[in-house]
PDB file of C-alpha atoms in Angstrom:
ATOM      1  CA  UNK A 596     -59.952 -66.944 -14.959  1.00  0.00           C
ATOM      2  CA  UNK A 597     -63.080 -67.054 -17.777  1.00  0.00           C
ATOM      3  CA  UNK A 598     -61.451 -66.694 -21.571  1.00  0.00           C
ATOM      4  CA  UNK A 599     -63.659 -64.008 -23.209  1.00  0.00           C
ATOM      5  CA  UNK A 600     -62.776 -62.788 -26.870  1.00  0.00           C
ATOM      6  CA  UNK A 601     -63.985 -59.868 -28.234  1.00  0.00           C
ATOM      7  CA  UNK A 602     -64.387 -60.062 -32.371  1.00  0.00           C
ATOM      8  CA  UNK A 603     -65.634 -57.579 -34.804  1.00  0.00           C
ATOM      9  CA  UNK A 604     -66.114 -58.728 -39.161  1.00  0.00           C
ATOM     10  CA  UNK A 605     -65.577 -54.877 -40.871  1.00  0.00           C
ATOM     11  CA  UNK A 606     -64.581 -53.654 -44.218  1.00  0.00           C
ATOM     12  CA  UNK A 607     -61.313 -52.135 -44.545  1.00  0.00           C
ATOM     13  CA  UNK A 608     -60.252 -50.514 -47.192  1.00  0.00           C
ATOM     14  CA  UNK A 609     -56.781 -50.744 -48.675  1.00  0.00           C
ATOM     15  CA  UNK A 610     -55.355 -47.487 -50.256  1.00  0.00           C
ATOM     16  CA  UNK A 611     -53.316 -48.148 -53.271  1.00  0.00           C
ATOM     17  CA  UNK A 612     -52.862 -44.859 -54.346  1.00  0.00           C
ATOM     18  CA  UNK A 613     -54.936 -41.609 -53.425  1.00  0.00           C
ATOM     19  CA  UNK A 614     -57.359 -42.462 -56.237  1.00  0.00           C
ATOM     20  CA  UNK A 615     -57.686 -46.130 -55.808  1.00  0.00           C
ATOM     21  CA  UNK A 616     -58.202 -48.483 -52.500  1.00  0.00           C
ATOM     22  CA  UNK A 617     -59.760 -51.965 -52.751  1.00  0.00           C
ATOM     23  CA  UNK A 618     -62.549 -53.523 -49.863  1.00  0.00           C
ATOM     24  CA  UNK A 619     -60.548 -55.692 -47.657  1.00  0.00           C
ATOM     25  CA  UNK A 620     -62.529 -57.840 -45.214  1.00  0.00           C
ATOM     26  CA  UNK A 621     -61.085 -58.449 -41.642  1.00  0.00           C
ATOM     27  CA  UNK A 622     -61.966 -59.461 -38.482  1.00  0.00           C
ATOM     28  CA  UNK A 623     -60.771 -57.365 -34.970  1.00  0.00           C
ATOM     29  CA  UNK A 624     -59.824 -60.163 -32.163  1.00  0.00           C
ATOM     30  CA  UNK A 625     -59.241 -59.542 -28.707  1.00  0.00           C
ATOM     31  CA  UNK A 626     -58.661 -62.110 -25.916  1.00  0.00           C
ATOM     32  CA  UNK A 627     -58.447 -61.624 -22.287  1.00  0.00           C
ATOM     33  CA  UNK A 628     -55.564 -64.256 -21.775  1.00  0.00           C
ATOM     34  CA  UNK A 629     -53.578 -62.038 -24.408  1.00  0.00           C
ATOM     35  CA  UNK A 630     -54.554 -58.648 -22.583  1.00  0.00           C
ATOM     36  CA  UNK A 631     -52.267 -56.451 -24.321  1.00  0.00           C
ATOM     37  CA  UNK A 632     -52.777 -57.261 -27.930  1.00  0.00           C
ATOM     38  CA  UNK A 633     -55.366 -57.038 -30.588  1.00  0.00           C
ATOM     39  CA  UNK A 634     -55.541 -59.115 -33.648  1.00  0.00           C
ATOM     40  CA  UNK A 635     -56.199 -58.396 -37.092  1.00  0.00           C
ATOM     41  CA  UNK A 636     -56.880 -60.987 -39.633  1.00  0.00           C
ATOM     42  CA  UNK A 637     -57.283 -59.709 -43.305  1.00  0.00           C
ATOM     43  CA  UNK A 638     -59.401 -62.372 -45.622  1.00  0.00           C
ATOM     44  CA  UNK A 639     -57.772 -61.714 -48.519  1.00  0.00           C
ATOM     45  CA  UNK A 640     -59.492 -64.438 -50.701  1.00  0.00           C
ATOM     46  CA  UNK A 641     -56.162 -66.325 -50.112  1.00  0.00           C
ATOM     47  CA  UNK A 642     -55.705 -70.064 -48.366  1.00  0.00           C
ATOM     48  CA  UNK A 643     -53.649 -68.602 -46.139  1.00  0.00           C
ATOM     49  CA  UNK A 644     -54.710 -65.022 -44.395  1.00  0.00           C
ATOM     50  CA  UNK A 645     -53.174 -61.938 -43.631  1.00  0.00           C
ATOM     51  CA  UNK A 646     -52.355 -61.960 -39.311  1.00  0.00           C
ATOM     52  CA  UNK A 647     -51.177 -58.809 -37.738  1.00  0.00           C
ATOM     53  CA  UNK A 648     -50.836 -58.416 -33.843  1.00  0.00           C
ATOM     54  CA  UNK A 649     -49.693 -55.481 -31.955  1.00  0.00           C
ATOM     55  CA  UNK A 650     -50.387 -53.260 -28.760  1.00  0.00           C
ATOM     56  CA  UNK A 651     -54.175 -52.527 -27.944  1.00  0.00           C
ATOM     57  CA  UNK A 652     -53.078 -49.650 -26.042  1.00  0.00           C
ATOM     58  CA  UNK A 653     -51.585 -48.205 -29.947  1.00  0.00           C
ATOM     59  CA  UNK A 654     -54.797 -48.638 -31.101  1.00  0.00           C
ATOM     60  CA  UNK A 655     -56.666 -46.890 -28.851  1.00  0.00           C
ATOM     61  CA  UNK A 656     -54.334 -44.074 -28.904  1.00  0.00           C
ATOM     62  CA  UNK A 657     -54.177 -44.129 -32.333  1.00  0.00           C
ATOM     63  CA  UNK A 658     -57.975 -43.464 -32.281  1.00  0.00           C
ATOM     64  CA  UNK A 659     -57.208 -40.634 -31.318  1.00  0.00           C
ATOM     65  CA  UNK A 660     -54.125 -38.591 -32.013  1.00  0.00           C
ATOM     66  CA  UNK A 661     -51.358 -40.245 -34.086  1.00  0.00           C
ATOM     67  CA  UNK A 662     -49.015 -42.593 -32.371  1.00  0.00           C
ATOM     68  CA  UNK A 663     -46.692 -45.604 -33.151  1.00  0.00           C
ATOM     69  CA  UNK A 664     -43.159 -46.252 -34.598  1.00  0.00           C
ATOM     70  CA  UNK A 665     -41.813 -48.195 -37.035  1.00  0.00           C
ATOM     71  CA  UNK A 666     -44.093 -51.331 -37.901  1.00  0.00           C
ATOM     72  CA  UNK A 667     -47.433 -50.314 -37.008  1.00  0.00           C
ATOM     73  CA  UNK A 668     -48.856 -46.398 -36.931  1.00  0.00           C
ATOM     74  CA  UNK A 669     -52.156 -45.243 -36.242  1.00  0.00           C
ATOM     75  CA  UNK A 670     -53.996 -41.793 -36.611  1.00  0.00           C
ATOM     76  CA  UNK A 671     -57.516 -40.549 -37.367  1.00  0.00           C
ATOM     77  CA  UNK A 672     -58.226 -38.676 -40.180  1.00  0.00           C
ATOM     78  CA  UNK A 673     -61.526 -37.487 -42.521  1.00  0.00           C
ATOM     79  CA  UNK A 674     -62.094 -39.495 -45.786  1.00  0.00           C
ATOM     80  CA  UNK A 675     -64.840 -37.912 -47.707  1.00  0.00           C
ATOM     81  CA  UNK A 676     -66.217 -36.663 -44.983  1.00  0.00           C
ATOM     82  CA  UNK A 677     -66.718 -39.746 -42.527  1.00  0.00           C
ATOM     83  CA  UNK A 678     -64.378 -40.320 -39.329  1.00  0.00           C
ATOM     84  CA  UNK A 679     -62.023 -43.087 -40.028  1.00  0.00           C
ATOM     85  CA  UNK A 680     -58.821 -44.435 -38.421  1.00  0.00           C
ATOM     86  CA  UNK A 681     -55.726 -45.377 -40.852  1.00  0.00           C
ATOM     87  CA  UNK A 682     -53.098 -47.924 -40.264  1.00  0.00           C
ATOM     88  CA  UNK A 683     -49.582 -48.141 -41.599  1.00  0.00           C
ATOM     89  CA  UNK A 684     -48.201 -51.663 -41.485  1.00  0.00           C
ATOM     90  CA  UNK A 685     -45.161 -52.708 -42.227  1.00  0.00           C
ATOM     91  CA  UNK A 686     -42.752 -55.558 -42.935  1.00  0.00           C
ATOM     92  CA  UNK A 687     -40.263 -57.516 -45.207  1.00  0.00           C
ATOM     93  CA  UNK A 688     -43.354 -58.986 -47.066  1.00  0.00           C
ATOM     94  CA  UNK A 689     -44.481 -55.382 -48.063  1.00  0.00           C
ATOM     95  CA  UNK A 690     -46.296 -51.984 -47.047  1.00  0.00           C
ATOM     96  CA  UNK A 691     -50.007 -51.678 -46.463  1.00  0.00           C
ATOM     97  CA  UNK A 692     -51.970 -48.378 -45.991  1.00  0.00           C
ATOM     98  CA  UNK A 693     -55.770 -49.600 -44.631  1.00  0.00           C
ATOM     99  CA  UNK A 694     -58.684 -47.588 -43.468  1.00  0.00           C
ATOM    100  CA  UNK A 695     -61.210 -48.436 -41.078  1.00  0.00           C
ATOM    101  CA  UNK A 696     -64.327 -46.769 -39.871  1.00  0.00           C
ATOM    102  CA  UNK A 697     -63.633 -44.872 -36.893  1.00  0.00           C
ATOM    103  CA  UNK A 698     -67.053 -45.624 -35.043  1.00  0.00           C
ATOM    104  CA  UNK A 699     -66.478 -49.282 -35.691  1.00  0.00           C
ATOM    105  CA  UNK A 700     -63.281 -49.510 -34.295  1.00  0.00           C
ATOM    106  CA  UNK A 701     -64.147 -47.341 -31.164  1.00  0.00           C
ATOM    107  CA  UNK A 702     -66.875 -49.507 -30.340  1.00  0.00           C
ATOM    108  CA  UNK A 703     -65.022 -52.836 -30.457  1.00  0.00           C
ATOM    109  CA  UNK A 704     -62.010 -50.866 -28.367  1.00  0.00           C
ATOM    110  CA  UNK A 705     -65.017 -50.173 -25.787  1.00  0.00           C
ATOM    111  CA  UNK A 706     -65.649 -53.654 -25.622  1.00  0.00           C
ATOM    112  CA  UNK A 707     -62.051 -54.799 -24.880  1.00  0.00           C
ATOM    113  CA  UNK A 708     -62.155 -52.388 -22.201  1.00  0.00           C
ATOM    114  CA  UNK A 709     -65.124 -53.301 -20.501  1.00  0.00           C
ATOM    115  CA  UNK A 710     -63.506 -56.968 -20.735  1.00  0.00           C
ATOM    116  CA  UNK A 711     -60.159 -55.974 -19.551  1.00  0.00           C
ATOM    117  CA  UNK A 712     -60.034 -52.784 -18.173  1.00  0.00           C
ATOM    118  CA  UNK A 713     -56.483 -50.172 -18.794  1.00  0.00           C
ATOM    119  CA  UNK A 714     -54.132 -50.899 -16.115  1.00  0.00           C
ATOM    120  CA  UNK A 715     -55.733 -54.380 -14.976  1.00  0.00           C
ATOM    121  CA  UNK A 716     -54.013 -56.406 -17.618  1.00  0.00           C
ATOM    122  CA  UNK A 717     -51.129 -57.669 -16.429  1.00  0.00           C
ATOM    123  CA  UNK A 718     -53.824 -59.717 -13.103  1.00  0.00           C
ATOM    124  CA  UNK A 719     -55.037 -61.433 -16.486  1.00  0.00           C
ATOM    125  CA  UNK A 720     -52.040 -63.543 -17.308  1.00  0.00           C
ATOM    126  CA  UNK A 721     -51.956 -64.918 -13.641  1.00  0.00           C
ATOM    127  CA  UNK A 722     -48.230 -64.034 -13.320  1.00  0.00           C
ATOM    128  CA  UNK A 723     -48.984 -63.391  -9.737  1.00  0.00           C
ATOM    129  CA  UNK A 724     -50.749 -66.952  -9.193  1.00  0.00           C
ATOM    130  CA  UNK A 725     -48.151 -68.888 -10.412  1.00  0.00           C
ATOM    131  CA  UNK A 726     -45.054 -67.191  -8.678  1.00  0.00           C
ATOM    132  CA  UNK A 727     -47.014 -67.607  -5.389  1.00  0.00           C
ATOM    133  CA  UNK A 728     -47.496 -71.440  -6.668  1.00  0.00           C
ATOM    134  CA  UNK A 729     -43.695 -71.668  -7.097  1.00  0.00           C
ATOM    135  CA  UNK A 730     -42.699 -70.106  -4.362  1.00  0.00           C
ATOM    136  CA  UNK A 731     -44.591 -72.021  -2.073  1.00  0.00           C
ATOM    137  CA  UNK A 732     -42.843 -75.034  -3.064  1.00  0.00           C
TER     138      UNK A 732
END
């Protein structure tokens, strides 16, 4: 199978409080030998940078309507009048509230999908392959 990554450089913002966020840049990675995931790396002028992963299929929900539990949520929402998407991360290191452009995100999304279509993800790790490999032995 042919590796193909999907990446997208955006500004995120990170909300601090309702009056304050600071510009956050990040890059959106997707790879079709990791099918379910999306990555998020946040350059936060630090020798070391920021790595989230978690479910592509919460992102694109999240696009939408809000979804997730725990860790990671999604949901759109309006900021001053332009369409964005807002994640909630969390973990023992700390909170973060970010905001990305909606229209960005749903583009890159459309990408991965093109790439690796819903439901045809689990023919990209080549599970099937290599049981038929072992079992032949």
């Amino acid at each position: 199978m042919r590796l193909t990554v999907v990446e997208r450089e955006l500004e995120l913002k990170l909300i601090l409080s309702p009056e304050r966020s600071i510009t956050v840049p990040a890059r959106l990675g997707y790879r079709s030998d990791d099918p379910y995931a999306v990555h998020i790396v946040f350059h936060i002028n630090s020798a070391s940078p920021v790595h989230w992963t978690f479910a592509r299929e919460l992102l694109v929900e999240g696009v939408f309507r809000p979804c997730g539990h725990g860790d990671v949520r999604v949901w759109p929402t309006k900021a001053e009048g332009r369409s964005v998407v807002l994640m909630a991360l969390s973990s023992p290191g700390g909170d973060a509230l970010l905001e990305a452009p909606a229209a960005q995100v749903s583009a890159w999304l459309e990408r991965t999908l093109r790439v690796v279509p819903p439901g045809t993800e689990g023919g990209q790790l080549g599970i099937d392959d290599a049981l038929d490999q072992l079992l032949a032995r």
